[in-house]
Short mmCIF file of C-alpha atoms in Angstrom, two decimals:
data_model
loop_
_atom_site.label_atom_id
_atom_site.label_comp_id
_atom_site.label_asym_id
_atom_site.label_seq_id
_atom_site.Cartn_x
_atom_site.Cartn_y
_atom_site.Cartn_z
CA TYR E 1 104.32 70.87 159.80
CA PHE E 2 104.22 69.30 156.35
CA ARG E 3 100.50 70.03 156.09
CA VAL E 4 101.07 73.71 156.84
CA LEU E 5 103.95 74.01 154.37
CA SER E 6 101.99 72.17 151.68
CA ARG E 7 99.08 74.57 152.17
CA PHE E 8 101.42 77.52 151.51
CA LYS E 9 103.53 75.71 148.91
CA LEU E 10 103.58 78.71 146.57
CA LEU E 11 104.95 80.88 149.35
CA VAL E 12 107.59 78.28 150.24
CA ALA E 13 108.56 77.83 146.58
CA ALA E 14 108.93 81.59 146.11
CA GLY E 15 110.96 81.81 149.31
CA LEU E 16 113.22 79.01 148.09
CA VAL E 17 113.88 80.87 144.85
CA VAL E 18 114.63 84.09 146.73
CA ALA E 19 116.92 82.30 149.19
CA LEU E 20 118.89 80.63 146.41
CA THR E 21 119.16 83.89 144.48
CA LEU E 22 120.39 85.90 147.45
CA ALA E 23 122.84 83.16 148.43
CA LEU E 24 124.16 83.12 144.86
CA LEU E 25 124.54 86.90 144.83
CA THR E 26 126.78 86.69 147.90
CA ILE E 27 129.13 84.53 145.83
CA VAL E 28 129.04 86.20 142.43
CA ARG E 29 128.63 89.78 141.25
CA VAL E 30 126.42 90.36 138.20
CA SER E 31 127.08 93.41 136.06
CA PHE E 32 126.32 94.65 132.57
CA GLY E 33 129.26 95.70 130.46
CA GLU E 34 129.22 98.75 128.26
CA GLY E 35 127.66 98.02 124.90
CA SER E 36 126.56 94.53 125.92
CA ALA E 37 123.04 93.45 126.76
CA LEU E 38 124.18 90.20 128.33
CA PRO E 39 125.02 90.13 132.04
CA HIS E 40 128.51 89.35 133.19
CA ALA E 41 129.11 87.36 136.38
CA GLU E 42 132.30 87.25 138.41
CA TYR E 43 133.21 85.91 141.82
CA ARG E 44 133.15 88.41 144.68
CA GLU E 45 136.00 86.60 146.42
CA GLN E 46 138.99 85.17 144.59
CA GLU E 47 140.82 82.00 145.51
CA VAL E 48 144.44 82.29 146.59
CA TRP E 49 146.83 79.79 145.02
CA GLU E 50 150.46 79.31 145.99
CA SER E 51 153.40 77.93 144.02
CA LYS E 52 157.06 77.73 145.00
CA SER E 53 160.47 77.57 143.38
CA ARG E 54 163.79 77.17 145.18
CA ILE E 55 167.32 78.36 144.48
CA VAL E 56 170.65 77.56 146.08
CA LEU E 57 173.58 79.92 146.51
CA THR E 58 176.86 78.37 145.51
CA GLN E 59 180.10 79.08 143.66
CA PRO E 60 182.03 77.59 140.73
CA GLY E 61 183.45 74.14 141.27
CA PHE E 62 180.48 72.78 143.23
CA PRO E 63 182.07 72.92 146.68
CA TRP E 64 179.14 70.98 148.12
CA GLY E 65 180.50 67.85 146.46
CA ARG E 66 183.94 68.07 148.06
CA SER E 67 184.89 66.68 151.44
CA THR E 68 187.44 69.48 151.92
CA LEU E 69 187.39 72.99 150.52
CA ARG E 70 190.16 74.49 148.47
CA THR E 71 191.69 77.83 149.28
CA GLU E 72 189.67 79.53 146.53
CA HIS E 73 186.40 78.30 148.00
CA ALA E 74 184.48 80.62 150.29
CA ASP E 75 183.24 79.67 153.72
CA ALA E 76 180.00 77.70 153.37
CA ASN E 77 178.44 79.66 156.24
CA ARG E 78 178.73 82.83 154.19
CA PHE E 79 176.20 81.51 151.67
CA SER E 80 173.76 80.73 154.46
CA ALA E 81 174.06 84.31 155.69
CA LEU E 82 173.67 85.65 152.14
CA ALA E 83 170.43 83.69 151.77
CA GLU E 84 168.76 86.02 154.27
CA LEU E 85 170.05 89.05 152.38
CA TYR E 86 169.10 87.73 148.96
CA ALA E 87 165.56 86.96 150.16
CA GLN E 88 165.17 90.68 150.82
CA PHE E 89 166.57 91.47 147.37
CA VAL E 90 163.90 89.25 145.79
CA LYS E 91 161.19 91.35 147.46
CA SER E 92 162.73 94.64 146.35
CA ASP E 93 161.17 97.07 143.88
CA ARG E 94 164.03 96.63 141.42
CA VAL E 95 163.50 92.90 141.11
CA ARG E 96 159.76 93.40 140.69
CA ALA E 97 160.40 95.98 138.00
CA LEU E 98 162.55 93.46 136.13
CA ALA E 99 159.78 90.88 136.44
CA LEU E 100 157.29 93.33 134.94
CA GLN E 101 159.46 93.81 131.86
CA ASP E 102 158.06 90.52 130.52
CA GLY E 103 154.52 91.88 130.76
CA PRO E 104 151.82 92.42 133.40
CA LEU E 105 152.07 90.13 136.39
CA GLU E 106 148.72 88.87 137.65
CA GLY E 107 150.03 87.66 141.00
CA THR E 108 152.89 88.58 143.27
CA PHE E 109 155.94 86.87 144.71
CA THR E 110 157.94 86.90 147.90
CA ALA E 111 160.98 85.05 149.24
CA GLU E 112 162.22 83.44 152.41
CA ALA E 113 165.53 81.95 153.43
CA MET E 114 165.38 78.29 154.33
CA GLY E 115 166.55 77.00 157.68
CA GLY E 116 167.46 73.50 158.77
CA THR E 117 167.94 71.54 161.96
CA ILE E 118 171.61 72.55 162.03
CA GLY E 119 170.95 76.21 161.29
CA PRO E 120 170.47 78.44 158.24
CA LEU E 121 170.97 76.88 154.81
CA PRO E 122 172.04 78.52 151.53
CA PHE E 123 168.56 78.07 150.04
CA VAL E 124 165.97 80.68 149.16
CA THR E 125 162.34 79.74 148.51
CA ILE E 126 160.48 82.06 146.14
CA THR E 127 156.72 81.86 146.55
CA GLY E 128 154.22 83.10 143.99
CA THR E 129 150.61 83.78 144.94
CA ALA E 130 147.71 84.54 142.60
CA SER E 131 144.02 83.86 142.02
CA SER E 132 144.74 80.87 139.75
CA PRO E 133 147.28 78.02 139.74
CA GLU E 134 148.79 79.10 136.42
CA ALA E 135 149.26 82.69 137.57
CA ALA E 136 150.85 81.54 140.84
CA LYS E 137 153.37 79.38 138.99
CA GLU E 138 154.16 82.19 136.57
CA ALA E 139 154.69 84.64 139.44
CA ALA E 140 157.14 82.31 141.20
CA ASN E 141 159.13 81.55 138.04
CA ARG E 142 159.24 85.16 136.90
CA GLY E 143 160.36 86.26 140.33
CA THR E 144 163.19 83.71 140.21
CA LYS E 145 164.21 84.81 136.73
CA ALA E 146 164.11 88.50 137.65
CA PHE E 147 166.26 88.00 140.75
CA ARG E 148 168.91 86.09 138.82
CA ALA E 149 169.01 88.87 136.23
CA PHE E 150 169.24 91.48 138.99
CA LEU E 151 172.14 89.70 140.69
CA ALA E 152 174.03 89.19 137.41
CA ARG E 153 173.70 92.88 136.51
CA ARG E 154 174.90 94.04 139.90
CA GLN E 155 177.86 91.66 139.79
CA GLU E 156 178.73 92.89 136.32
CA ALA E 157 178.46 96.52 137.41
CA ALA E 158 180.70 95.82 140.42
CA ASP E 159 183.29 94.19 138.10
CA ILE E 160 183.35 90.97 140.11
CA LYS E 161 185.30 88.22 138.38
CA PRO E 162 183.21 85.21 137.35
CA THR E 163 185.29 82.95 139.60
CA ARG E 164 184.49 85.17 142.56
CA ARG E 165 180.79 85.54 141.98
CA VAL E 166 177.97 83.94 143.90
CA HIS E 167 176.14 81.57 141.58
CA VAL E 168 172.39 81.04 141.83
CA ASP E 169 171.24 77.61 140.72
CA VAL E 170 167.57 76.74 140.43
CA ILE E 171 166.89 73.52 142.31
CA TRP E 172 163.32 73.32 141.12
CA GLU E 173 161.00 75.53 139.15
CA ALA E 174 157.41 76.17 140.10
CA ARG E 175 155.42 73.42 138.40
CA SER E 176 152.44 72.86 140.71
CA ALA E 177 150.27 75.05 142.88
CA GLU E 178 148.31 74.50 146.07
CA LEU E 179 145.09 76.14 147.17
CA LEU E 180 146.01 78.46 150.01
CA GLU E 181 142.63 80.08 150.62
CA GLY E 182 139.30 79.12 149.09
CA ARG E 183 136.13 81.13 148.66
CA GLY E 184 134.09 81.58 151.81
CA LYS E 185 130.93 79.48 152.12
CA THR E 186 129.66 80.73 155.47
CA LEU E 187 127.82 83.81 154.23
CA PRO E 188 125.83 82.05 151.47
CA VAL E 189 124.73 79.34 153.92
CA VAL E 190 123.69 81.91 156.53
CA VAL E 191 121.73 83.95 153.98
CA PHE E 192 119.96 80.87 152.62
CA LEU E 193 119.00 79.55 156.07
CA THR E 194 117.88 82.98 157.28
CA VAL E 195 115.54 83.52 154.34
CA MET E 196 114.07 80.01 154.54
CA MET E 197 113.51 80.32 158.28
CA ALA E 198 111.71 83.61 157.72
CA VAL E 199 109.53 82.06 154.99
CA ILE E 200 108.62 79.05 157.13
CA ALA E 201 107.84 81.31 160.09
CA LEU E 202 105.59 83.42 157.84
CA ALA E 203 103.76 80.30 156.71
CA PHE E 204 102.94 79.35 160.30
CA VAL E 205 101.88 82.91 161.10
CA LEU E 206 99.45 82.84 158.18
CA GLU E 207 98.22 79.43 159.33
CA ASN E 208 97.40 80.86 162.74
CA VAL E 209 95.76 83.94 161.27
CA ARG E 210 93.69 81.94 158.79
CA PRO E 211 93.25 78.51 160.35
CA ARG E 212 91.55 75.83 158.30
CA VAL E 213 88.29 74.75 159.92
CA ARG E 214 87.61 71.05 159.83
CA ILE E 215 83.98 70.00 159.61
CA VAL E 216 83.35 66.84 161.56
CA GLU E 217 80.21 65.07 160.46
CA SER E 218 78.44 62.68 162.83
CA GLU E 219 75.42 60.51 162.25
CA LEU E 220 72.60 60.88 164.74
CA GLY E 221 71.32 57.56 165.67
CA THR E 222 67.81 56.85 166.97
CA LEU E 223 67.69 57.24 170.68
CA THR E 224 65.77 54.37 172.16
CA LEU E 225 64.90 54.50 175.77
CA PRO E 226 64.94 51.29 177.70
CA GLY E 227 61.52 49.72 178.08
CA SER E 228 59.88 51.91 175.45
CA ARG E 229 58.45 50.65 172.20
CA ARG E 230 57.24 52.44 169.15
CA SER E 231 53.60 51.76 168.58
CA ALA E 232 52.24 51.30 165.11
#
């Protein structure tokens, strides 16, 4: 096998270059911008990064620190039920419009109420997703900020007294991001292997079409019959 491939080494080398090029083109897209002679490369598939922030629904006086609630404190189960409602508010068009007031948003954000072993909890997790870690963190934090502004405006418009309002405290801001979905590697590998298999198969076809003939040289010795002698 090595002898055949070494005989058609130029073919194999050209096939290797073609295979690598085609595999690379399945990963990146090369284009020429207007007014620029230099090519521009960009990934065909973008990574998906995820970052999270979390808020808690509470009220003035920090009722979670008291063993017994006062009469002015609301039922704790009400905040757990509001968490489901507020998660839908976070995903609303109005909250997204508020988030876009700070500029274009590369990623997007969504929200989900948090549950526990004892049932729903008054926590809402806001998740930002984008093609980069920085954009994912920004999406989560801007979504949190926009929702808090939305809630404050609606409470102000409804003339709800500050002591009667639901307070939204940020437990943690989005500071780190995790890779949710990476770029696919299956297609480049398949393209590379397919091209190389075709090149190797072509090399063996050419070897069979044009086989190399080996010349075997043998020395003819003097045939001497038994009992015979050469006379002078």
